[in-house]
Amino acid sequence: FTKDSVVELLAPCGSFLSEANLLDDDRGNEEDSELDGMTAKQLRCWLKDQSVSDSGCFERSDFLVRAKDHLKKLGEHSFPPPGILSRPIGSVTLTRSQASILSQVIMDHAAGSDIALIGEKGSGKSTLVKAFASILGYRTRNIFCYRDMSSRDLLQHRTTDPWGNTAWKDSPLVQAAIHGDLAVLDGIHRLAKGTLYGALGRLLAD
């Protein structure tokens, strides 16, 4: 997205994404401008109010750099996302960057694009998936992947009935495909090479 080309996804209750979602929005620039207009003494007081150490700062430029670095670190937490994504979605409250990513994911999904969420553990992937499902009304089915899991395990698992007879039950992945639900594969990096393809290949072909 650029300032010259901003796309809005409209919903009955308002837009998901607006120009204000851009990381270099006007509010961030205004904050920078305020810092630029401060004297060294004012910058020192500002840092103190923010509980930021001014150790090693002697010139006005030193205080200004320290203040802007702190403002940059605050980043996504400085300003809540505008629009309906600023409201709690179920039990989830999004940060600015999460709201921006989710807006793009929703638009890609609406256009029929395939999407992959990749990130380190704890980076917020599950939060985005929960919010995505909640907004679009999808039921989620979670599949926990483990190292020795086979392609068959991804598709079916064995159970026994009250009389001790063996039966095969569809996995959450198959149930998601049948009912149009959202399948969440947690920990696919643990699967042996070819396991996921072996399961999804047959499932998608069917």
PDB file of C-alpha atoms in Angstrom:
ATOM      1  CA  PHE A   1       0.000   0.000   0.000  1.00  0.00           C
ATOM      2  CA  THR A   2       1.142   3.533  -0.710  1.00  0.00           C
ATOM      3  CA  LYS A   3      -0.275   6.884   0.246  1.00  0.00           C
ATOM      4  CA  ASP A   4      -1.231   7.427  -3.387  1.00  0.00           C
ATOM      5  CA  SER A   5      -2.996   4.096  -3.671  1.00  0.00           C
ATOM      6  CA  VAL A   6      -5.000   3.187  -0.591  1.00  0.00           C
ATOM      7  CA  VAL A   7      -7.591   0.444  -0.781  1.00  0.00           C
ATOM      8  CA  GLU A   8     -10.400   0.184   1.737  1.00  0.00           C
ATOM      9  CA  LEU A   9     -12.319  -2.982   2.509  1.00  0.00           C
ATOM     10  CA  LEU A  10     -15.780  -1.886   3.546  1.00  0.00           C
ATOM     11  CA  ALA A  11     -18.041  -3.693   5.973  1.00  0.00           C
ATOM     12  CA  PRO A  12     -21.503  -2.777   7.332  1.00  0.00           C
ATOM     13  CA  CYS A  13     -19.879  -1.381  10.454  1.00  0.00           C
ATOM     14  CA  GLY A  14     -17.056   0.521   8.742  1.00  0.00           C
ATOM     15  CA  SER A  15     -13.760   0.103   6.983  1.00  0.00           C
ATOM     16  CA  PHE A  16     -11.187  -2.492   7.992  1.00  0.00           C
ATOM     17  CA  LEU A  17      -8.253  -0.577   6.587  1.00  0.00           C
ATOM     18  CA  SER A  18      -7.846   3.105   5.930  1.00  0.00           C
ATOM     19  CA  GLU A  19      -4.957   5.412   5.169  1.00  0.00           C
ATOM     20  CA  ALA A  20      -4.494   5.841   8.904  1.00  0.00           C
ATOM     21  CA  ASN A  21      -3.333   2.216   9.087  1.00  0.00           C
ATOM     22  CA  LEU A  22      -0.117   3.003   7.230  1.00  0.00           C
ATOM     23  CA  LEU A  23       2.935   2.763   9.457  1.00  0.00           C
ATOM     24  CA  ASP A  24       4.071   6.251   8.480  1.00  0.00           C
ATOM     25  CA  ASP A  25       0.687   7.841   9.162  1.00  0.00           C
ATOM     26  CA  ASP A  26       0.160  11.484   9.958  1.00  0.00           C
ATOM     27  CA  ARG A  27      -0.139  10.914  13.691  1.00  0.00           C
ATOM     28  CA  GLY A  28       3.324   9.397  13.844  1.00  0.00           C
ATOM     29  CA  ASN A  29       4.691  12.284  11.800  1.00  0.00           C
ATOM     30  CA  GLU A  30       3.035  14.790  14.125  1.00  0.00           C
ATOM     31  CA  GLU A  31       4.736  13.155  17.102  1.00  0.00           C
ATOM     32  CA  ASP A  32       8.091  13.408  15.332  1.00  0.00           C
ATOM     33  CA  SER A  33       7.419  17.052  14.482  1.00  0.00           C
ATOM     34  CA  GLU A  34       6.697  17.827  18.118  1.00  0.00           C
ATOM     35  CA  LEU A  35      10.005  16.315  19.142  1.00  0.00           C
ATOM     36  CA  ASP A  36      11.827  18.273  16.429  1.00  0.00           C
ATOM     37  CA  GLY A  37      10.487  21.526  17.894  1.00  0.00           C
ATOM     38  CA  MET A  38      11.599  20.817  21.476  1.00  0.00           C
ATOM     39  CA  THR A  39      14.634  22.263  23.187  1.00  0.00           C
ATOM     40  CA  ALA A  40      17.213  20.043  24.874  1.00  0.00           C
ATOM     41  CA  LYS A  41      15.595  20.700  28.269  1.00  0.00           C
ATOM     42  CA  GLN A  42      12.136  19.841  26.939  1.00  0.00           C
ATOM     43  CA  LEU A  43      13.440  16.659  25.328  1.00  0.00           C
ATOM     44  CA  ARG A  44      15.058  15.652  28.613  1.00  0.00           C
ATOM     45  CA  CYS A  45      11.755  16.172  30.430  1.00  0.00           C
ATOM     46  CA  TRP A  46       9.939  14.197  27.715  1.00  0.00           C
ATOM     47  CA  LEU A  47      12.326  11.285  28.157  1.00  0.00           C
ATOM     48  CA  LYS A  48      11.850  11.423  31.912  1.00  0.00           C
ATOM     49  CA  ASP A  49       8.061  11.337  31.509  1.00  0.00           C
ATOM     50  CA  GLN A  50       8.474   8.265  29.287  1.00  0.00           C
ATOM     51  CA  SER A  51      10.731   6.617  31.912  1.00  0.00           C
ATOM     52  CA  VAL A  52      13.595   6.578  29.411  1.00  0.00           C
ATOM     53  CA  SER A  53      17.161   7.114  30.613  1.00  0.00           C
ATOM     54  CA  ASP A  54      19.013  10.116  29.192  1.00  0.00           C
ATOM     55  CA  SER A  55      22.397   8.690  30.188  1.00  0.00           C
ATOM     56  CA  GLY A  56      25.034   9.572  27.618  1.00  0.00           C
ATOM     57  CA  CYS A  57      22.999  12.467  26.175  1.00  0.00           C
ATOM     58  CA  PHE A  58      24.807  15.810  26.274  1.00  0.00           C
ATOM     59  CA  GLU A  59      23.710  17.734  23.187  1.00  0.00           C
ATOM     60  CA  ARG A  60      20.176  18.447  21.951  1.00  0.00           C
ATOM     61  CA  SER A  61      20.789  16.085  19.041  1.00  0.00           C
ATOM     62  CA  ASP A  62      21.574  13.279  21.513  1.00  0.00           C
ATOM     63  CA  PHE A  63      18.286  13.792  23.360  1.00  0.00           C
ATOM     64  CA  LEU A  64      16.390  13.971  20.062  1.00  0.00           C
ATOM     65  CA  VAL A  65      17.860  10.705  18.763  1.00  0.00           C
ATOM     66  CA  ARG A  66      17.081   8.964  22.076  1.00  0.00           C
ATOM     67  CA  ALA A  67      13.486  10.237  22.010  1.00  0.00           C
ATOM     68  CA  LYS A  68      12.898   9.173  18.402  1.00  0.00           C
ATOM     69  CA  ASP A  69      14.430   5.765  19.051  1.00  0.00           C
ATOM     70  CA  HIS A  70      12.035   5.295  21.942  1.00  0.00           C
ATOM     71  CA  LEU A  71       9.114   6.407  19.793  1.00  0.00           C
ATOM     72  CA  LYS A  72      10.154   3.921  17.111  1.00  0.00           C
ATOM     73  CA  LYS A  73      10.350   1.083  19.660  1.00  0.00           C
ATOM     74  CA  LEU A  74       6.846   1.870  20.821  1.00  0.00           C
ATOM     75  CA  GLY A  75       5.851   1.502  17.182  1.00  0.00           C
ATOM     76  CA  GLU A  76       2.668  -0.454  16.833  1.00  0.00           C
ATOM     77  CA  HIS A  77       1.696   0.041  20.474  1.00  0.00           C
ATOM     78  CA  SER A  78       1.789   3.849  20.300  1.00  0.00           C
ATOM     79  CA  PHE A  79      -1.503   4.208  18.488  1.00  0.00           C
ATOM     80  CA  PRO A  80      -4.379   1.728  18.344  1.00  0.00           C
ATOM     81  CA  PRO A  81      -5.523   0.675  14.868  1.00  0.00           C
ATOM     82  CA  PRO A  82      -8.423   2.758  13.497  1.00  0.00           C
ATOM     83  CA  GLY A  83     -11.708   1.351  12.186  1.00  0.00           C
ATOM     84  CA  ILE A  84     -13.481  -1.761  13.394  1.00  0.00           C
ATOM     85  CA  LEU A  85     -10.211  -3.594  13.998  1.00  0.00           C
ATOM     86  CA  SER A  86      -9.562  -1.270  16.943  1.00  0.00           C
ATOM     87  CA  ARG A  87     -12.372  -3.055  18.795  1.00  0.00           C
ATOM     88  CA  PRO A  88     -11.878  -6.368  20.612  1.00  0.00           C
ATOM     89  CA  ILE A  89     -12.672  -9.316  18.318  1.00  0.00           C
ATOM     90  CA  GLY A  90     -13.987 -11.954  20.660  1.00  0.00           C
ATOM     91  CA  SER A  91     -11.179 -12.322  23.198  1.00  0.00           C
ATOM     92  CA  VAL A  92      -8.593 -10.790  20.848  1.00  0.00           C
ATOM     93  CA  THR A  93      -7.358  -7.191  20.741  1.00  0.00           C
ATOM     94  CA  LEU A  94      -5.116  -6.434  17.780  1.00  0.00           C
ATOM     95  CA  THR A  95      -2.015  -4.275  17.659  1.00  0.00           C
ATOM     96  CA  ARG A  96      -1.482  -1.825  14.792  1.00  0.00           C
ATOM     97  CA  SER A  97       0.721  -4.169  12.784  1.00  0.00           C
ATOM     98  CA  GLN A  98      -1.631  -7.119  13.359  1.00  0.00           C
ATOM     99  CA  ALA A  99      -4.595  -5.047  12.199  1.00  0.00           C
ATOM    100  CA  SER A 100      -2.703  -3.991   9.086  1.00  0.00           C
ATOM    101  CA  ILE A 101      -1.685  -7.575   8.281  1.00  0.00           C
ATOM    102  CA  LEU A 102      -5.192  -8.896   8.939  1.00  0.00           C
ATOM    103  CA  SER A 103      -6.702  -6.284   6.634  1.00  0.00           C
ATOM    104  CA  GLN A 104      -4.409  -7.384   3.815  1.00  0.00           C
ATOM    105  CA  VAL A 105      -5.105 -11.069   4.546  1.00  0.00           C
ATOM    106  CA  ILE A 106      -8.871 -10.486   4.372  1.00  0.00           C
ATOM    107  CA  MET A 107      -8.560  -8.671   1.045  1.00  0.00           C
ATOM    108  CA  ASP A 108      -6.327 -11.408  -0.384  1.00  0.00           C
ATOM    109  CA  HIS A 109      -8.807 -14.016   0.832  1.00  0.00           C
ATOM    110  CA  ALA A 110     -11.695 -12.124  -0.779  1.00  0.00           C
ATOM    111  CA  ALA A 111      -9.730 -12.111  -4.053  1.00  0.00           C
ATOM    112  CA  GLY A 112      -9.279 -15.894  -3.849  1.00  0.00           C
ATOM    113  CA  SER A 113      -5.557 -15.821  -3.134  1.00  0.00           C
ATOM    114  CA  ASP A 114      -3.714 -18.465  -1.141  1.00  0.00           C
ATOM    115  CA  ILE A 115      -2.143 -17.119   2.044  1.00  0.00           C
ATOM    116  CA  ALA A 116       0.645 -18.425   4.273  1.00  0.00           C
ATOM    117  CA  LEU A 117       1.307 -16.939   7.712  1.00  0.00           C
ATOM    118  CA  ILE A 118       4.964 -17.451   8.616  1.00  0.00           C
ATOM    119  CA  GLY A 119       6.564 -16.265  11.815  1.00  0.00           C
ATOM    120  CA  GLU A 120       8.496 -17.196  14.922  1.00  0.00           C
ATOM    121  CA  LYS A 121       6.796 -18.778  17.924  1.00  0.00           C
ATOM    122  CA  GLY A 122       4.836 -16.141  19.828  1.00  0.00           C
ATOM    123  CA  SER A 123       4.773 -13.681  16.922  1.00  0.00           C
ATOM    124  CA  GLY A 124       0.954 -13.598  16.856  1.00  0.00           C
ATOM    125  CA  LYS A 125       0.004 -16.081  14.112  1.00  0.00           C
ATOM    126  CA  SER A 126      -2.666 -17.769  16.257  1.00  0.00           C
ATOM    127  CA  THR A 127      -4.078 -14.385  17.236  1.00  0.00           C
ATOM    128  CA  LEU A 128      -4.441 -13.396  13.578  1.00  0.00           C
ATOM    129  CA  VAL A 129      -6.093 -16.708  12.728  1.00  0.00           C
ATOM    130  CA  LYS A 130      -8.609 -16.332  15.586  1.00  0.00           C
ATOM    131  CA  ALA A 131      -9.462 -12.786  14.520  1.00  0.00           C
ATOM    132  CA  PHE A 132      -9.714 -13.800  10.839  1.00  0.00           C
ATOM    133  CA  ALA A 133     -12.090 -16.670  11.663  1.00  0.00           C
ATOM    134  CA  SER A 134     -14.188 -14.539  14.008  1.00  0.00           C
ATOM    135  CA  ILE A 135     -14.650 -11.691  11.511  1.00  0.00           C
ATOM    136  CA  LEU A 136     -15.558 -13.960   8.587  1.00  0.00           C
ATOM    137  CA  GLY A 137     -17.611 -16.425  10.619  1.00  0.00           C
ATOM    138  CA  TYR A 138     -15.416 -19.493  10.125  1.00  0.00           C
ATOM    139  CA  ARG A 139     -15.349 -22.352  12.587  1.00  0.00           C
ATOM    140  CA  THR A 140     -11.759 -23.347  13.372  1.00  0.00           C
ATOM    141  CA  ARG A 141     -10.537 -26.918  13.710  1.00  0.00           C
ATOM    142  CA  ASN A 142      -7.109 -27.305  15.274  1.00  0.00           C
ATOM    143  CA  ILE A 143      -4.710 -30.096  14.384  1.00  0.00           C
ATOM    144  CA  PHE A 144      -1.618 -30.462  16.561  1.00  0.00           C
ATOM    145  CA  CYS A 145       1.217 -31.929  14.484  1.00  0.00           C
ATOM    146  CA  TYR A 146       3.854 -34.161  16.069  1.00  0.00           C
ATOM    147  CA  ARG A 147       7.111 -35.644  14.814  1.00  0.00           C
ATOM    148  CA  ASP A 148       5.917 -39.222  14.143  1.00  0.00           C
ATOM    149  CA  MET A 149       2.618 -38.184  12.567  1.00  0.00           C
ATOM    150  CA  SER A 150       1.843 -39.913   9.264  1.00  0.00           C
ATOM    151  CA  SER A 151      -0.291 -38.800   6.332  1.00  0.00           C
ATOM    152  CA  ARG A 152      -3.009 -41.199   7.493  1.00  0.00           C
ATOM    153  CA  ASP A 153      -2.974 -39.611  10.967  1.00  0.00           C
ATOM    154  CA  LEU A 154      -3.685 -36.259   9.349  1.00  0.00           C
ATOM    155  CA  LEU A 155      -6.739 -37.718   7.625  1.00  0.00           C
ATOM    156  CA  GLN A 156      -8.185 -40.300  10.021  1.00  0.00           C
ATOM    157  CA  HIS A 157      -7.674 -41.721  13.476  1.00  0.00           C
ATOM    158  CA  ARG A 158      -8.710 -45.025  14.949  1.00  0.00           C
ATOM    159  CA  THR A 159     -11.329 -45.243  17.690  1.00  0.00           C
ATOM    160  CA  THR A 160     -13.283 -47.993  19.401  1.00  0.00           C
ATOM    161  CA  ASP A 161     -17.018 -48.120  20.006  1.00  0.00           C
ATOM    162  CA  PRO A 162     -18.651 -49.127  23.324  1.00  0.00           C
ATOM    163  CA  TRP A 163     -18.529 -52.769  22.221  1.00  0.00           C
ATOM    164  CA  GLY A 164     -14.796 -52.718  21.522  1.00  0.00           C
ATOM    165  CA  ASN A 165     -15.066 -52.636  17.757  1.00  0.00           C
ATOM    166  CA  THR A 166     -12.511 -50.642  15.800  1.00  0.00           C
ATOM    167  CA  ALA A 167     -13.711 -47.715  13.728  1.00  0.00           C
ATOM    168  CA  TRP A 168     -12.019 -44.977  11.725  1.00  0.00           C
ATOM    169  CA  LYS A 169     -13.015 -41.391  12.341  1.00  0.00           C
ATOM    170  CA  ASP A 170     -12.347 -38.389  10.113  1.00  0.00           C
ATOM    171  CA  SER A 171      -9.678 -36.045  11.445  1.00  0.00           C
ATOM    172  CA  PRO A 172     -10.345 -32.336  12.073  1.00  0.00           C
ATOM    173  CA  LEU A 173      -8.556 -31.650   8.761  1.00  0.00           C
ATOM    174  CA  VAL A 174     -11.036 -33.788   6.802  1.00  0.00           C
ATOM    175  CA  GLN A 175     -13.992 -32.383   8.755  1.00  0.00           C
ATOM    176  CA  ALA A 176     -12.807 -28.853   7.927  1.00  0.00           C
ATOM    177  CA  ALA A 177     -12.685 -29.756   4.227  1.00  0.00           C
ATOM    178  CA  ILE A 178     -16.173 -31.304   4.319  1.00  0.00           C
ATOM    179  CA  HIS A 179     -17.859 -28.489   6.226  1.00  0.00           C
ATOM    180  CA  GLY A 180     -15.898 -25.543   4.832  1.00  0.00           C
ATOM    181  CA  ASP A 181     -14.235 -24.770   8.142  1.00  0.00           C
ATOM    182  CA  LEU A 182     -10.833 -23.277   8.843  1.00  0.00           C
ATOM    183  CA  ALA A 183      -8.167 -25.929   9.545  1.00  0.00           C
ATOM    184  CA  VAL A 184      -5.300 -24.756  11.738  1.00  0.00           C
ATOM    185  CA  LEU A 185      -2.213 -26.965  11.444  1.00  0.00           C
ATOM    186  CA  ASP A 186      -0.149 -26.211  14.535  1.00  0.00           C
ATOM    187  CA  GLY A 187       3.498 -27.244  14.283  1.00  0.00           C
ATOM    188  CA  ILE A 188       3.762 -28.431  10.672  1.00  0.00           C
ATOM    189  CA  HIS A 189       7.543 -27.959  10.936  1.00  0.00           C
ATOM    190  CA  ARG A 190       7.577 -31.104  13.081  1.00  0.00           C
ATOM    191  CA  LEU A 191       6.195 -33.280  10.281  1.00  0.00           C
ATOM    192  CA  ALA A 192       8.496 -35.492   8.243  1.00  0.00           C
ATOM    193  CA  LYS A 193       9.182 -34.362   4.692  1.00  0.00           C
ATOM    194  CA  GLY A 194       6.312 -35.293   2.369  1.00  0.00           C
ATOM    195  CA  THR A 195       3.793 -36.002   5.144  1.00  0.00           C
ATOM    196  CA  LEU A 196       1.752 -32.855   4.648  1.00  0.00           C
ATOM    197  CA  TYR A 197       1.819 -33.135   0.876  1.00  0.00           C
ATOM    198  CA  GLY A 198       0.763 -36.783   1.076  1.00  0.00           C
ATOM    199  CA  ALA A 199      -2.306 -35.841   3.108  1.00  0.00           C
ATOM    200  CA  LEU A 200      -3.327 -32.606   1.426  1.00  0.00           C
ATOM    201  CA  GLY A 201      -2.625 -33.909  -2.072  1.00  0.00           C
ATOM    202  CA  ARG A 202      -5.189 -36.698  -1.737  1.00  0.00           C
ATOM    203  CA  LEU A 203      -7.623 -34.498   0.151  1.00  0.00           C
ATOM    204  CA  LEU A 204      -7.575 -31.711  -2.445  1.00  0.00           C
ATOM    205  CA  ALA A 205      -7.748 -34.201  -5.325  1.00  0.00           C
ATOM    206  CA  ASP A 206     -10.851 -35.802  -3.816  1.00  0.00           C
TER     207      ASP A 206
END
